[in-house]
């Protein structure tokens, strides 16, 4: 213990040295603290905020919720797919009701009618109905008279898919009907449907319960006394060989005065004369 005390005994000169050393340390610490506080903050001084950029960023933040919303484009509600219905917010049950309604050959022609058929809520109707479009074809179909419980559609406007609602008409026959109609330039009378190859009479009868010729096509009739072989052969009911025989007969008699004269020509399809004369002129 006595030896330990000897280590803490200092003479006057040593105590003075220690005091000045401590004083120097305190002074240096104060100087360092003052310099640190007085020095400019270079990190803050180098950042400059562009007011225009900031305003643009604020505007984008305000518009972000609107940009994230799905855009809805005008559409015909009679022909929406399952995915389209889902994206609009319709349930599977609501879509099934619409598809069953369309499969029966019916059309909706007003927002309230769409709600009645599908059963969607008022809020969903108010959201999507401003985008509904009802083409003239759908309006005519919806306003057409009913027959046997069906809304009569125009036979010249329906597509292959719509024709398949008739029992007995599948993919091949529906496409064949459309192609035959195109070759004619459009059906002129309902009975021309019997001329489609492979279409059974009973199926035609069922088809005509749903579809009829409502609007006849505008066609340019062929003058049988002036037309060439090629022009006459363009008719679906007349082949090239028969067209040549018609020209030969015309040259023999001078001019054809009646369509009934055509039935005298060899191989002429006399049973189709009522159809053929719809496309001819004297």
CSV table of C-alpha atoms in Angstrom, one decimal:
chain,number,residue,atom,x,y,z
A,1,UNK,CA,0.0,0.0,0.0
A,2,UNK,CA,2.8,2.3,0.8
A,3,UNK,CA,4.5,1.5,-2.5
A,4,UNK,CA,1.2,2.2,-4.4
A,5,UNK,CA,0.9,5.7,-2.9
A,6,UNK,CA,4.4,6.5,-4.1
A,7,UNK,CA,3.1,6.3,-7.7
A,8,UNK,CA,0.6,9.2,-7.1
A,9,UNK,CA,3.0,11.7,-5.5
A,10,UNK,CA,4.1,14.5,-7.9
A,11,UNK,CA,6.3,17.5,-7.2
A,12,UNK,CA,5.2,21.0,-8.0
A,13,UNK,CA,6.7,21.0,-11.5
A,14,UNK,CA,5.1,17.8,-12.4
A,15,UNK,CA,1.7,18.9,-11.3
A,16,UNK,CA,2.0,22.1,-13.4
A,17,UNK,CA,2.9,20.0,-16.4
A,18,UNK,CA,-0.1,17.8,-15.9
A,19,UNK,CA,-2.4,20.8,-15.5
A,20,UNK,CA,-1.3,22.5,-18.7
A,21,UNK,CA,-1.6,19.2,-20.6
A,22,UNK,CA,-5.2,18.8,-19.5
A,23,UNK,CA,-5.9,22.4,-20.4
A,24,UNK,CA,-4.4,21.9,-23.9
A,25,UNK,CA,-6.6,18.9,-24.4
A,26,UNK,CA,-9.7,20.8,-23.4
A,27,UNK,CA,-8.8,23.7,-25.7
A,28,UNK,CA,-8.2,21.5,-28.6
A,29,UNK,CA,-11.6,19.7,-28.1
A,30,UNK,CA,-13.4,23.1,-28.0
A,31,UNK,CA,-11.7,24.2,-31.2
A,32,UNK,CA,-12.6,21.0,-32.9
A,33,UNK,CA,-16.3,21.3,-31.8
A,34,UNK,CA,-16.5,24.9,-32.9
A,35,UNK,CA,-15.0,24.1,-36.4
A,36,UNK,CA,-17.4,21.2,-36.9
A,37,UNK,CA,-20.5,23.4,-36.0
A,38,UNK,CA,-19.4,26.3,-38.1
A,39,UNK,CA,-18.6,24.3,-41.2
A,40,UNK,CA,-21.3,24.4,-44.0
A,41,UNK,CA,-23.3,21.3,-44.6
A,42,UNK,CA,-22.1,20.4,-48.1
A,43,UNK,CA,-24.5,17.5,-48.5
A,44,UNK,CA,-27.5,19.8,-48.1
A,45,UNK,CA,-26.0,22.6,-50.2
A,46,UNK,CA,-25.5,20.4,-53.2
A,47,UNK,CA,-29.2,19.3,-53.5
A,48,UNK,CA,-31.3,21.6,-55.6
A,49,UNK,CA,-35.0,20.9,-56.0
A,50,UNK,CA,-36.4,21.7,-59.4
A,51,UNK,CA,-39.9,23.2,-58.9
A,52,UNK,CA,-41.2,22.1,-62.3
A,53,UNK,CA,-40.1,18.5,-61.8
A,54,UNK,CA,-41.6,18.4,-58.3
A,55,UNK,CA,-45.0,19.7,-59.6
A,56,UNK,CA,-44.9,17.0,-62.4
A,57,UNK,CA,-44.2,14.3,-59.8
A,58,UNK,CA,-47.1,15.5,-57.6
A,59,UNK,CA,-49.4,15.5,-60.6
A,60,UNK,CA,-48.5,11.9,-61.5
A,61,UNK,CA,-49.1,10.8,-57.9
A,62,UNK,CA,-52.6,12.4,-58.1
A,63,UNK,CA,-53.4,10.6,-61.3
A,64,UNK,CA,-51.9,7.2,-60.3
A,65,UNK,CA,-55.2,5.7,-59.1
A,66,UNK,CA,-56.9,6.7,-62.4
A,67,UNK,CA,-54.1,5.3,-64.5
A,68,UNK,CA,-54.2,2.0,-62.7
A,69,UNK,CA,-57.9,1.5,-63.4
A,70,UNK,CA,-58.8,-0.7,-66.4
A,71,UNK,CA,-59.9,1.2,-69.4
A,72,UNK,CA,-63.3,0.2,-70.9
A,73,UNK,CA,-63.9,0.7,-74.6
A,74,UNK,CA,-67.3,0.7,-76.3
A,75,UNK,CA,-68.7,-2.8,-77.0
A,76,UNK,CA,-71.8,-4.6,-78.0
A,77,UNK,CA,-73.1,-6.4,-74.8
A,78,UNK,CA,-74.7,-9.1,-76.9
A,79,UNK,CA,-71.3,-10.5,-77.9
A,80,UNK,CA,-69.1,-10.3,-74.8
A,81,UNK,CA,-66.9,-13.3,-74.0
A,82,UNK,CA,-66.4,-15.0,-70.6
A,83,UNK,CA,-63.2,-13.1,-70.1
A,84,UNK,CA,-64.8,-9.8,-71.1
A,85,UNK,CA,-67.6,-10.4,-68.6
A,86,UNK,CA,-65.1,-11.3,-65.9
A,87,UNK,CA,-63.0,-8.1,-66.5
A,88,UNK,CA,-66.2,-6.0,-66.4
A,89,UNK,CA,-67.1,-7.5,-62.9
A,90,UNK,CA,-69.8,-10.0,-64.0
A,91,UNK,CA,-70.1,-13.3,-62.2
A,92,UNK,CA,-70.1,-16.7,-63.9
A,93,UNK,CA,-73.9,-17.0,-63.2
A,94,UNK,CA,-74.6,-13.7,-64.8
A,95,UNK,CA,-72.6,-14.6,-67.9
A,96,UNK,CA,-74.4,-18.0,-68.1
A,97,UNK,CA,-77.8,-16.2,-68.1
A,98,UNK,CA,-76.6,-13.9,-71.0
A,99,UNK,CA,-75.2,-16.9,-73.0
A,100,UNK,CA,-78.5,-18.9,-72.5
A,101,UNK,CA,-80.5,-15.9,-73.7
A,102,UNK,CA,-78.3,-15.5,-76.8
A,103,UNK,CA,-78.3,-19.2,-77.6
A,104,UNK,CA,-82.1,-19.0,-77.8
A,105,UNK,CA,-81.6,-16.4,-80.6
A,106,UNK,CA,-82.6,-13.4,-78.6
A,107,UNK,CA,-80.8,-10.0,-78.3
A,108,UNK,CA,-80.7,-7.3,-75.7
A,109,UNK,CA,-81.2,-3.8,-77.0
A,110,UNK,CA,-81.1,-1.6,-73.9
A,111,UNK,CA,-79.2,-1.3,-70.7
A,112,UNK,CA,-82.2,-2.2,-68.6
A,113,UNK,CA,-82.9,-5.2,-70.8
A,114,UNK,CA,-79.3,-6.3,-70.2
A,115,UNK,CA,-79.8,-6.1,-66.5
A,116,UNK,CA,-83.1,-8.0,-66.6
A,117,UNK,CA,-81.5,-10.8,-68.5
A,118,UNK,CA,-78.2,-11.1,-66.5
A,119,UNK,CA,-79.3,-9.9,-63.1
A,120,UNK,CA,-76.3,-7.6,-62.6
A,121,UNK,CA,-76.5,-4.9,-59.8
A,122,UNK,CA,-77.5,-1.3,-60.4
A,123,UNK,CA,-74.0,-0.1,-59.5
A,124,UNK,CA,-72.4,-2.4,-62.1
A,125,UNK,CA,-74.9,-1.4,-64.7
A,126,UNK,CA,-74.2,2.3,-64.1
A,127,UNK,CA,-70.5,1.6,-64.5
A,128,UNK,CA,-70.6,-0.3,-67.8
A,129,UNK,CA,-73.8,0.8,-69.6
A,130,UNK,CA,-72.3,4.1,-70.9
A,131,UNK,CA,-70.0,1.9,-73.0
A,132,UNK,CA,-72.9,-0.2,-74.6
A,133,UNK,CA,-73.3,0.0,-78.4
A,134,UNK,CA,-76.2,-1.6,-80.2
A,135,UNK,CA,-75.6,-1.8,-84.0
A,136,UNK,CA,-78.4,-1.5,-86.4
A,137,UNK,CA,-78.4,-5.3,-87.0
A,138,UNK,CA,-79.0,-6.1,-83.4
A,139,UNK,CA,-81.7,-3.4,-83.2
A,140,UNK,CA,-83.6,-4.8,-86.2
A,141,UNK,CA,-83.3,-8.3,-84.7
A,142,UNK,CA,-84.6,-7.3,-81.4
A,143,UNK,CA,-87.5,-5.3,-82.8
A,144,UNK,CA,-88.4,-8.1,-85.3
A,145,UNK,CA,-91.7,-10.0,-84.9
A,146,UNK,CA,-91.8,-13.2,-83.0
A,147,UNK,CA,-92.8,-16.6,-84.5
A,148,UNK,CA,-93.2,-19.8,-82.6
A,149,UNK,CA,-91.6,-18.1,-79.6
A,150,UNK,CA,-88.5,-16.9,-81.5
A,151,UNK,CA,-87.4,-13.5,-82.6
A,152,UNK,CA,-87.1,-13.7,-86.4
A,153,UNK,CA,-83.6,-12.8,-87.6
A,154,UNK,CA,-82.6,-11.8,-91.1
A,155,UNK,CA,-81.3,-14.8,-93.0
A,156,UNK,CA,-79.0,-12.5,-94.9
A,157,UNK,CA,-77.3,-11.2,-91.8
A,158,UNK,CA,-76.8,-14.1,-89.4
A,159,UNK,CA,-73.4,-15.7,-89.2
A,160,UNK,CA,-72.4,-19.4,-89.1
A,161,UNK,CA,-72.2,-19.5,-85.3
A,162,UNK,CA,-75.8,-18.2,-84.9
A,163,UNK,CA,-77.1,-20.7,-87.5
A,164,UNK,CA,-75.9,-23.6,-85.3
A,165,UNK,CA,-78.6,-22.9,-82.7
A,166,UNK,CA,-80.9,-24.9,-85.1
A,167,UNK,CA,-80.9,-28.7,-84.4
A,168,UNK,CA,-79.3,-30.4,-87.3
A,169,UNK,CA,-77.0,-27.6,-88.3
A,170,UNK,CA,-73.4,-28.1,-87.3
A,171,UNK,CA,-70.1,-26.5,-88.2
A,172,UNK,CA,-70.0,-27.8,-91.8
A,173,UNK,CA,-73.6,-27.0,-92.7
A,174,UNK,CA,-73.6,-23.6,-91.1
A,175,UNK,CA,-70.5,-22.6,-93.1
A,176,UNK,CA,-72.0,-24.1,-96.3
A,177,UNK,CA,-75.1,-22.0,-95.8
A,178,UNK,CA,-73.0,-18.8,-95.5
A,179,UNK,CA,-70.9,-19.7,-98.5
A,180,UNK,CA,-74.0,-20.4,-100.6
A,181,UNK,CA,-75.5,-17.1,-99.6
A,182,UNK,CA,-72.3,-15.3,-100.6
A,183,UNK,CA,-72.3,-17.0,-104.0
A,184,UNK,CA,-75.8,-15.7,-104.6
A,185,UNK,CA,-75.0,-12.3,-103.4
A,186,UNK,CA,-77.7,-12.8,-100.7
A,187,UNK,CA,-80.9,-14.8,-100.4
A,188,UNK,CA,-83.8,-13.3,-102.4
A,189,UNK,CA,-86.4,-15.6,-101.0
A,190,UNK,CA,-86.7,-18.0,-98.0
A,191,UNK,CA,-87.0,-21.1,-100.3
A,192,UNK,CA,-83.5,-20.7,-101.6
A,193,UNK,CA,-82.4,-22.3,-98.3
A,194,UNK,CA,-83.6,-25.6,-99.7
A,195,UNK,CA,-81.0,-25.4,-102.4
A,196,UNK,CA,-78.1,-25.7,-99.9
A,197,UNK,CA,-76.4,-29.1,-100.6
A,198,UNK,CA,-76.9,-31.5,-97.7
A,199,UNK,CA,-79.5,-29.5,-95.8
A,200,UNK,CA,-82.5,-31.7,-95.1
A,201,UNK,CA,-86.0,-30.3,-95.7
A,202,UNK,CA,-87.0,-30.7,-92.1
A,203,UNK,CA,-83.9,-28.8,-91.0
A,204,UNK,CA,-84.8,-26.0,-93.4
A,205,UNK,CA,-88.3,-25.9,-91.9
A,206,UNK,CA,-86.8,-25.5,-88.4
A,207,UNK,CA,-84.4,-22.9,-89.6
A,208,UNK,CA,-87.1,-20.8,-91.2
A,209,UNK,CA,-88.9,-20.7,-87.9
A,210,UNK,CA,-86.0,-18.5,-86.6
A,211,UNK,CA,-84.5,-16.9,-89.8
A,212,UNK,CA,-86.2,-15.4,-92.8
A,213,UNK,CA,-85.3,-13.0,-95.6
A,214,UNK,CA,-86.2,-9.7,-94.2
A,215,UNK,CA,-84.0,-7.4,-96.3
A,216,UNK,CA,-83.4,-8.5,-99.9
A,217,UNK,CA,-79.9,-7.7,-101.3
A,218,UNK,CA,-79.6,-5.1,-104.0
A,219,UNK,CA,-78.4,-6.9,-107.1
A,220,UNK,CA,-77.8,-6.0,-110.7
A,221,UNK,CA,-79.9,-8.3,-112.9
A,222,UNK,CA,-78.4,-10.0,-115.9
A,223,UNK,CA,-80.1,-9.2,-119.2
A,224,UNK,CA,-80.5,-12.6,-120.8
A,225,UNK,CA,-80.7,-11.1,-124.3
A,226,UNK,CA,-77.4,-9.1,-124.0
A,227,UNK,CA,-75.3,-11.1,-121.6
A,228,UNK,CA,-72.3,-13.2,-122.6
A,229,UNK,CA,-71.7,-16.9,-121.8
A,230,UNK,CA,-69.4,-15.9,-118.9
A,231,UNK,CA,-71.9,-13.5,-117.4
A,232,UNK,CA,-74.7,-16.0,-117.5
A,233,UNK,CA,-72.5,-18.7,-116.0
A,234,UNK,CA,-71.9,-16.5,-113.0
A,235,UNK,CA,-75.3,-17.4,-111.7
A,236,UNK,CA,-75.1,-20.1,-109.1
A,237,UNK,CA,-77.9,-22.2,-110.6
A,238,UNK,CA,-76.4,-22.2,-114.2
A,239,UNK,CA,-73.2,-23.9,-115.2
A,240,UNK,CA,-71.0,-23.0,-118.2
A,241,UNK,CA,-72.4,-25.7,-120.5
A,242,UNK,CA,-76.0,-24.6,-119.9
A,243,UNK,CA,-75.0,-20.9,-120.4
A,244,UNK,CA,-73.6,-21.8,-123.8
A,245,UNK,CA,-76.9,-23.6,-124.7
A,246,UNK,CA,-78.9,-20.5,-123.7
A,247,UNK,CA,-76.8,-18.3,-126.0
A,248,UNK,CA,-77.2,-20.8,-128.8
A,249,UNK,CA,-81.0,-20.8,-128.3
A,250,UNK,CA,-81.0,-17.0,-128.2
A,251,UNK,CA,-79.2,-16.8,-131.5
A,252,UNK,CA,-81.6,-19.3,-133.0
A,253,UNK,CA,-84.8,-17.4,-132.0
A,254,UNK,CA,-83.4,-13.9,-132.2
A,255,UNK,CA,-84.4,-12.9,-128.6
A,256,UNK,CA,-85.9,-14.5,-125.6
A,257,UNK,CA,-89.3,-13.0,-124.8
A,258,UNK,CA,-90.2,-15.0,-121.7
A,259,UNK,CA,-88.3,-16.8,-118.9
A,260,UNK,CA,-90.5,-19.8,-119.5
A,261,UNK,CA,-88.7,-20.3,-122.9
A,262,UNK,CA,-85.6,-21.2,-120.9
A,263,UNK,CA,-87.3,-24.4,-119.7
A,264,UNK,CA,-87.2,-25.6,-123.3
A,265,UNK,CA,-83.4,-25.6,-123.4
A,266,UNK,CA,-81.7,-29.0,-122.9
A,267,UNK,CA,-80.4,-29.6,-119.4
A,268,UNK,CA,-81.8,-26.3,-118.1
A,269,UNK,CA,-82.7,-26.6,-114.4
A,270,UNK,CA,-86.4,-26.1,-114.9
A,271,UNK,CA,-87.2,-26.8,-111.2
A,272,UNK,CA,-85.2,-23.7,-110.3
A,273,UNK,CA,-86.7,-21.3,-112.8
A,274,UNK,CA,-88.5,-19.4,-110.0
A,275,UNK,CA,-85.1,-18.7,-108.4
A,276,UNK,CA,-83.2,-18.1,-111.6
A,277,UNK,CA,-85.5,-15.4,-112.9
A,278,UNK,CA,-85.0,-13.4,-109.8
A,279,UNK,CA,-81.5,-12.6,-111.1
A,280,UNK,CA,-82.4,-12.1,-114.8
A,281,UNK,CA,-83.9,-9.4,-116.9
A,282,UNK,CA,-85.3,-9.5,-120.5
